[in-house]
PDB file of C-alpha atoms in Angstrom:
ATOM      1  CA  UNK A 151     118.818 158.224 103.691  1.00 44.00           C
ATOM      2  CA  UNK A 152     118.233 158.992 100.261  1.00 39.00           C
ATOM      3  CA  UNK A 153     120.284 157.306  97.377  1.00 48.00           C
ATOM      4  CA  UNK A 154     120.201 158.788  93.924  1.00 49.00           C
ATOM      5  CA  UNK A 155     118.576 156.933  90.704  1.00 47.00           C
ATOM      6  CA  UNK A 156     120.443 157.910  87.580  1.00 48.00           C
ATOM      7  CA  UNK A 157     118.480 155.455  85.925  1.00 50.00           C
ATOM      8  CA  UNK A 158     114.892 155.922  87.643  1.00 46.00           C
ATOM      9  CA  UNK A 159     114.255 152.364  88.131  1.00 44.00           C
ATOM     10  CA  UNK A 160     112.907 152.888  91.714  1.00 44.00           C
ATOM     11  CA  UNK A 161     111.250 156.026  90.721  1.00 41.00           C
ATOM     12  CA  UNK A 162     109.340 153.358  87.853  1.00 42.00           C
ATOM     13  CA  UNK A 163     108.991 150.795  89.915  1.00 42.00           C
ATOM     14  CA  UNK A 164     107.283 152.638  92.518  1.00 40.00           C
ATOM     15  CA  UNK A 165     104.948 154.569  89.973  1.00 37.00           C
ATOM     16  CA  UNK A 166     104.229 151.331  88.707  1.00 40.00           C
ATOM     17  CA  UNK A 167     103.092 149.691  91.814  1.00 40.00           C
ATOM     18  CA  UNK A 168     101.114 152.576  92.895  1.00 38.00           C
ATOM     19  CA  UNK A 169      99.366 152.163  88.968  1.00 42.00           C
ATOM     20  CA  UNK A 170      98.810 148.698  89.728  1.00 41.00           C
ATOM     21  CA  UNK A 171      97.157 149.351  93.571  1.00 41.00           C
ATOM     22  CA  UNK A 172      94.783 151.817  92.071  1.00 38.00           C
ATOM     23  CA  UNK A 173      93.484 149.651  89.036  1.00 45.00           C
ATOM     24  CA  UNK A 174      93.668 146.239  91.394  1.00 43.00           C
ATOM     25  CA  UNK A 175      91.122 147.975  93.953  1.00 42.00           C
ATOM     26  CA  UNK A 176      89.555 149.972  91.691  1.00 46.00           C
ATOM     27  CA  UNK A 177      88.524 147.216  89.725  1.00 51.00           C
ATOM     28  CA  UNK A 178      87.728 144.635  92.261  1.00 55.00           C
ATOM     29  CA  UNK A 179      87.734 146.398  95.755  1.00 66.00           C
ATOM     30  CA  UNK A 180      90.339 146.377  98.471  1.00 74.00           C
ATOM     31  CA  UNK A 181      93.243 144.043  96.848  1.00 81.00           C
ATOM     32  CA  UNK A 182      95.210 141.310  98.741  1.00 89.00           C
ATOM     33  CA  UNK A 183      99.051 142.686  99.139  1.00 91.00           C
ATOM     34  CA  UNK A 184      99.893 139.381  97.362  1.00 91.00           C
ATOM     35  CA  UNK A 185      97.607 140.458  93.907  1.00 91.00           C
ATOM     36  CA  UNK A 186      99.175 143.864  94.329  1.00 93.00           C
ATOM     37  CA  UNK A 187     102.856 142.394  93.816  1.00 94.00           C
ATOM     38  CA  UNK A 188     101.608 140.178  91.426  1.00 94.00           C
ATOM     39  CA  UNK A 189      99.978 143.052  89.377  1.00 94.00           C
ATOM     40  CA  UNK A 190     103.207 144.902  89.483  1.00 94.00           C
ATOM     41  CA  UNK A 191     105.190 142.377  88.299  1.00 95.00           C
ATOM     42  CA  UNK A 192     103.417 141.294  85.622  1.00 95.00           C
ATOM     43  CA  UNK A 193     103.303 144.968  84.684  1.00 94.00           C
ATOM     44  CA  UNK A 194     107.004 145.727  85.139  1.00 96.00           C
ATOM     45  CA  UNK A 195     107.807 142.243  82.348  1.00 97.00           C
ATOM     46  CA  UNK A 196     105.174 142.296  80.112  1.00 96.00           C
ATOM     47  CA  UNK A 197     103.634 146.030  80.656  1.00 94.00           C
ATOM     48  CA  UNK A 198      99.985 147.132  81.296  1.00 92.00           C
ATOM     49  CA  UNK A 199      97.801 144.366  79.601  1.00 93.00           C
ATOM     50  CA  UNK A 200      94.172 145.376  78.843  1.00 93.00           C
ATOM     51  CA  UNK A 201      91.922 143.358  80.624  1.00 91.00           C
ATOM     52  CA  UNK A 202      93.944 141.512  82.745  1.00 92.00           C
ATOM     53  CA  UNK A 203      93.119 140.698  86.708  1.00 92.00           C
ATOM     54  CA  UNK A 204      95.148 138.966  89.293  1.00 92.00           C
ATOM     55  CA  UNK A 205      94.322 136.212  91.426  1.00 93.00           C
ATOM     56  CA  UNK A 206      98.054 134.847  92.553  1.00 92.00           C
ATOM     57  CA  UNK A 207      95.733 132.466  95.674  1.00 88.00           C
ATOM     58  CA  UNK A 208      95.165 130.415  92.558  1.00 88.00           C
ATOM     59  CA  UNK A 209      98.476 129.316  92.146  1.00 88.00           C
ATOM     60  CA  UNK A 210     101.080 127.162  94.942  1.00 88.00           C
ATOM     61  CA  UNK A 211     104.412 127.074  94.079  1.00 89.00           C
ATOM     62  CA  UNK A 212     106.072 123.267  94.574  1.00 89.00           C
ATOM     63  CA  UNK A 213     110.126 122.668  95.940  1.00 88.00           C
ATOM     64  CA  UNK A 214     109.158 118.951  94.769  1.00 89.00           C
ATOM     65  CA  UNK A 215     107.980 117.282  91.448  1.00 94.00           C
ATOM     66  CA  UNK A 216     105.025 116.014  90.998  1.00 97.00           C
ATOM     67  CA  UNK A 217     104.386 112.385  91.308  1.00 97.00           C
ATOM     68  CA  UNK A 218     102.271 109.860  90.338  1.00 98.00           C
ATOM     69  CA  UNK A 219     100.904 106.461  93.117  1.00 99.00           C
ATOM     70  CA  UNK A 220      98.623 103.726  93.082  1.00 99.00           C
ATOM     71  CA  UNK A 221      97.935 101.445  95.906  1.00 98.00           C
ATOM     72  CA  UNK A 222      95.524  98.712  95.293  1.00 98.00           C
ATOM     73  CA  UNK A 223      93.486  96.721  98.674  1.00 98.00           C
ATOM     74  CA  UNK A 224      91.128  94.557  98.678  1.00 98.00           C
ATOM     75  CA  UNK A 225      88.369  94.429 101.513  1.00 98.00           C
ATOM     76  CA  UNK A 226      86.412  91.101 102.863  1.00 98.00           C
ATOM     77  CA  UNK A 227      82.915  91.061 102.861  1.00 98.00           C
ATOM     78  CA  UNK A 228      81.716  93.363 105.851  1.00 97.00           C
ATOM     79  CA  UNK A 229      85.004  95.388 106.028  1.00 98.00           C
ATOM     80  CA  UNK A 230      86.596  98.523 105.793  1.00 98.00           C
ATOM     81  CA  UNK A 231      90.044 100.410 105.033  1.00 98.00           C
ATOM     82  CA  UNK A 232      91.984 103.261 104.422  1.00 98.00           C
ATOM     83  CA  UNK A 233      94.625 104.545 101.596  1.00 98.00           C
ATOM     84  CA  UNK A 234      95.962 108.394 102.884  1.00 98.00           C
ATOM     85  CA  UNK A 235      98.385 110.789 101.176  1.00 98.00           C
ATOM     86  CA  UNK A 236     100.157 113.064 103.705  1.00 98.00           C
ATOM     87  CA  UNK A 237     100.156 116.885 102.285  1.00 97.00           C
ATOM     88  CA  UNK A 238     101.016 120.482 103.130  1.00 96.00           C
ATOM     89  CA  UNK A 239      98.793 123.263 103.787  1.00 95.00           C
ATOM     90  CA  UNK A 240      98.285 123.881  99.759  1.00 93.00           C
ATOM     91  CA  UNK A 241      99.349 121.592  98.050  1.00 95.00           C
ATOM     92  CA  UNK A 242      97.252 118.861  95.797  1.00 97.00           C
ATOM     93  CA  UNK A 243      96.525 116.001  93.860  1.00 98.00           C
ATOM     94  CA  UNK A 244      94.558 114.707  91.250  1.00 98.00           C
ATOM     95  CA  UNK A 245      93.069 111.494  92.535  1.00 98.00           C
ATOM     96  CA  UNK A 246      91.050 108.418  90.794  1.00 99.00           C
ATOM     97  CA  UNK A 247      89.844 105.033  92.199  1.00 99.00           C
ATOM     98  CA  UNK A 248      87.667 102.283  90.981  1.00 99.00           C
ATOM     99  CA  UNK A 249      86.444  99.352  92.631  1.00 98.00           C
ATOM    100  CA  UNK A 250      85.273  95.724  91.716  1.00 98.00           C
ATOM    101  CA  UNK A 251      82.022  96.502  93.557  1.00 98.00           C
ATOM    102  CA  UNK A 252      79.852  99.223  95.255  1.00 98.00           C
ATOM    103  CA  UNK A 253      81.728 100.361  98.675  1.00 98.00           C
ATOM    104  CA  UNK A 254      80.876 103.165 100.856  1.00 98.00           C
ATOM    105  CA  UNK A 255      83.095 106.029 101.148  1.00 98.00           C
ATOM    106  CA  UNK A 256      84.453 108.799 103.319  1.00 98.00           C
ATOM    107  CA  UNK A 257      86.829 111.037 101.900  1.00 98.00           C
ATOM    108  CA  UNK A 258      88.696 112.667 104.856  1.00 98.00           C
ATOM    109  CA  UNK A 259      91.490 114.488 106.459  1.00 98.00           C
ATOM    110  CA  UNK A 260      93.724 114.737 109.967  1.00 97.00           C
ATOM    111  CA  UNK A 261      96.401 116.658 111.757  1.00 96.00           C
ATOM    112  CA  UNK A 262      99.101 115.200 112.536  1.00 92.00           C
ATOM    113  CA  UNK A 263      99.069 113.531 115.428  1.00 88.00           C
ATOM    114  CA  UNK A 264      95.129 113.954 115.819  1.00 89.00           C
ATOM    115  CA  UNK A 265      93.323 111.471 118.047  1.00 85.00           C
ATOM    116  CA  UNK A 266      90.457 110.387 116.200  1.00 87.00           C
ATOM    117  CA  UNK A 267      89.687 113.622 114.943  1.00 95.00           C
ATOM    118  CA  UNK A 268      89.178 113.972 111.709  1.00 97.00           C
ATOM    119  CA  UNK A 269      87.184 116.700 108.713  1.00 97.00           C
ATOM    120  CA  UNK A 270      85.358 114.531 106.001  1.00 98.00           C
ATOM    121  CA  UNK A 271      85.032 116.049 102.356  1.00 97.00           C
ATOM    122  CA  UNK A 272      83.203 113.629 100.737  1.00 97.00           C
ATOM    123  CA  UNK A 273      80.904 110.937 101.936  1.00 98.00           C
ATOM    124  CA  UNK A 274      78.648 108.666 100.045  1.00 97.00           C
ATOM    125  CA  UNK A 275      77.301 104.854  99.514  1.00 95.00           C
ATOM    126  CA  UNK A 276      77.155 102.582  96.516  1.00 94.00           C
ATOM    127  CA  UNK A 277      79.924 104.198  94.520  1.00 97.00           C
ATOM    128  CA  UNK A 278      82.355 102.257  92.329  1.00 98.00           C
ATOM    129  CA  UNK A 279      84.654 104.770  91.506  1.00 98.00           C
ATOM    130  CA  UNK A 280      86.229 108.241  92.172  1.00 98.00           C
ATOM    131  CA  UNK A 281      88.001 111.071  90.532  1.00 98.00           C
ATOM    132  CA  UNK A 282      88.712 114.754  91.094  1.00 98.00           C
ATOM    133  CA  UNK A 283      91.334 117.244  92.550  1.00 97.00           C
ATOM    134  CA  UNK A 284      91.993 117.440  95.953  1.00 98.00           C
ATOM    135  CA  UNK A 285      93.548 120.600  97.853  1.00 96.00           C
ATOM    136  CA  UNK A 286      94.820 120.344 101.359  1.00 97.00           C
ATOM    137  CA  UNK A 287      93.425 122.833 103.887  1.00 96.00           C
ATOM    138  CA  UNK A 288      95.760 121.993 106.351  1.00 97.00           C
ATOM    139  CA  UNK A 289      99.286 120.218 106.737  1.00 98.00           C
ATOM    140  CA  UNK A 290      98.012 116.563 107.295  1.00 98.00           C
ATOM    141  CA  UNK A 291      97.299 113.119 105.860  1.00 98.00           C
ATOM    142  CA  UNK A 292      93.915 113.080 103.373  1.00 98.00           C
ATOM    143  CA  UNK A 293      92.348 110.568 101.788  1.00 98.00           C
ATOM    144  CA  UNK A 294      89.464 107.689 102.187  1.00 99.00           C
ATOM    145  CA  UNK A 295      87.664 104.969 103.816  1.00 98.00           C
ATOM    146  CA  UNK A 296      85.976 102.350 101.789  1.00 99.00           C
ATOM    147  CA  UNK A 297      83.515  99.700 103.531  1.00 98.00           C
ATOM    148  CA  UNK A 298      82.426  97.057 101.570  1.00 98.00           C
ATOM    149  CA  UNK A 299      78.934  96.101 102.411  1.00 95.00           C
ATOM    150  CA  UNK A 300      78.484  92.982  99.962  1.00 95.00           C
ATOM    151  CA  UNK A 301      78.898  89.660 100.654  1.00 97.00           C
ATOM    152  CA  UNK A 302      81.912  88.725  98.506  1.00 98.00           C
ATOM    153  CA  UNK A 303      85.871  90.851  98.200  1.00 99.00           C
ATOM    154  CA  UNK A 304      86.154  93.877  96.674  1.00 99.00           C
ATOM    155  CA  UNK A 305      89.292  95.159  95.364  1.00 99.00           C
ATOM    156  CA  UNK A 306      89.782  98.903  95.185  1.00 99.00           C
ATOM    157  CA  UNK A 307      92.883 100.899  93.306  1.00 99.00           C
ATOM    158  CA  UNK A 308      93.632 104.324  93.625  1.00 99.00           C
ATOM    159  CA  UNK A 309      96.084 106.124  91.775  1.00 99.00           C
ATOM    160  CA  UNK A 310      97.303 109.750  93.105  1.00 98.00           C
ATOM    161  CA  UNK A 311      99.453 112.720  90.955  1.00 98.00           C
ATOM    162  CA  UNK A 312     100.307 115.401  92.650  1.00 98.00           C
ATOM    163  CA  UNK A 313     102.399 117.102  95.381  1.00 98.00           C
ATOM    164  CA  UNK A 314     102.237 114.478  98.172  1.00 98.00           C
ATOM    165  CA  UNK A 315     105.235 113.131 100.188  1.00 96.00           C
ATOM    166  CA  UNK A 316     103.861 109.928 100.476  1.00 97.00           C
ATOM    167  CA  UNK A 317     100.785 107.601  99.399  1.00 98.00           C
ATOM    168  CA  UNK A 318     100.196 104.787 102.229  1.00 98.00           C
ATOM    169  CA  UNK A 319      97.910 102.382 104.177  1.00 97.00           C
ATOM    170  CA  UNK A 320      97.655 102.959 107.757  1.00 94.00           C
ATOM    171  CA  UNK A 321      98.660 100.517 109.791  1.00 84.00           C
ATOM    172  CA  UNK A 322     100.540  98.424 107.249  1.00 72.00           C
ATOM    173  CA  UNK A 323     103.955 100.750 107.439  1.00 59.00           C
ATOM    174  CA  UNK A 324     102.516 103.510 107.143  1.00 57.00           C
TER     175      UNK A 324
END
């Protein structure tokens, strides 16, 4: 049924959106629906900006703060252990760790409930520390192994910011 627009804001809005479709795929081929509505409303606030492109996958919005952890363990000679932040599908954290010593690492990720199945991101030896930003793939609990190798303890810390719900050890209450 059609409704009457004394003040042609749907008559704009829809002009403007088909504007915005055009230049997104001209510009960059086929656009994903979610750059289109970004396009248009960034075009509909701030008007046509010369130049500009949209990328809205580069951006996750966040019900929660932020929030910063650090959990420090310290391995025996010959042993390993883990520190894991669980995550949503998205979300992220900026991550550092250093350690007294060289440990081997595997930086890794499960499903919930996953029976020793797991995807590894990052895996290397003789490393005594860590940083970087971590996104989640998939709604899970992410994080690392360490092994020390020497003969003598190594203590490890890790600090996380970001958008997890928690920062734990498995197995100790976690």
């Amino acid at each position: 049924m059609y409704k009457p627009d004394p003040t042609l804001t749907r008559s704009a809005l829809l002009l403007t959106a088909f504007a915005v479709t055009v230049t997104v795929a001209a510009a960059a081929g086929p656009a994903a629906p979610a750059d289109v509505a970004l396009a248009a409303k960034a075009q509909a606030l701030f008007g046509k900006q010369p130049g500009q492109s949209f990328d809205a996958s580069a951006f996750t919005a966040s019900a929660q703060p932020p929030r910063t952890e650090t959990q420090t363990l310290t391995l025996p000679p010959g042993k390993g252990a883990e520190i894991k932040a669980t995550l949503a599908k998205g979300q992220s954290f900026i991550f550092q760790w250093t350690a007294s010593a060289d440990v081997s690492i595997d930086m890794h990720g499960e499903l919930p409930d996953s029976q020793d199945e797991y995807t590894s991101y990052w895996v290397d030896g003789a490393q005594r520390e860590g940083s970087g930003v971590f996104k989640a793939a998939f709604d899970g609990n992410h994080g690392w192994f360490w092994e020390n190798r020497s003969q003598q303890p190594v203590t490890i810390k890790v600090t996380v910011t970001g958008f997890q719900t928690r920062l734990f050890r498995p197995g100790k209450g976690g």
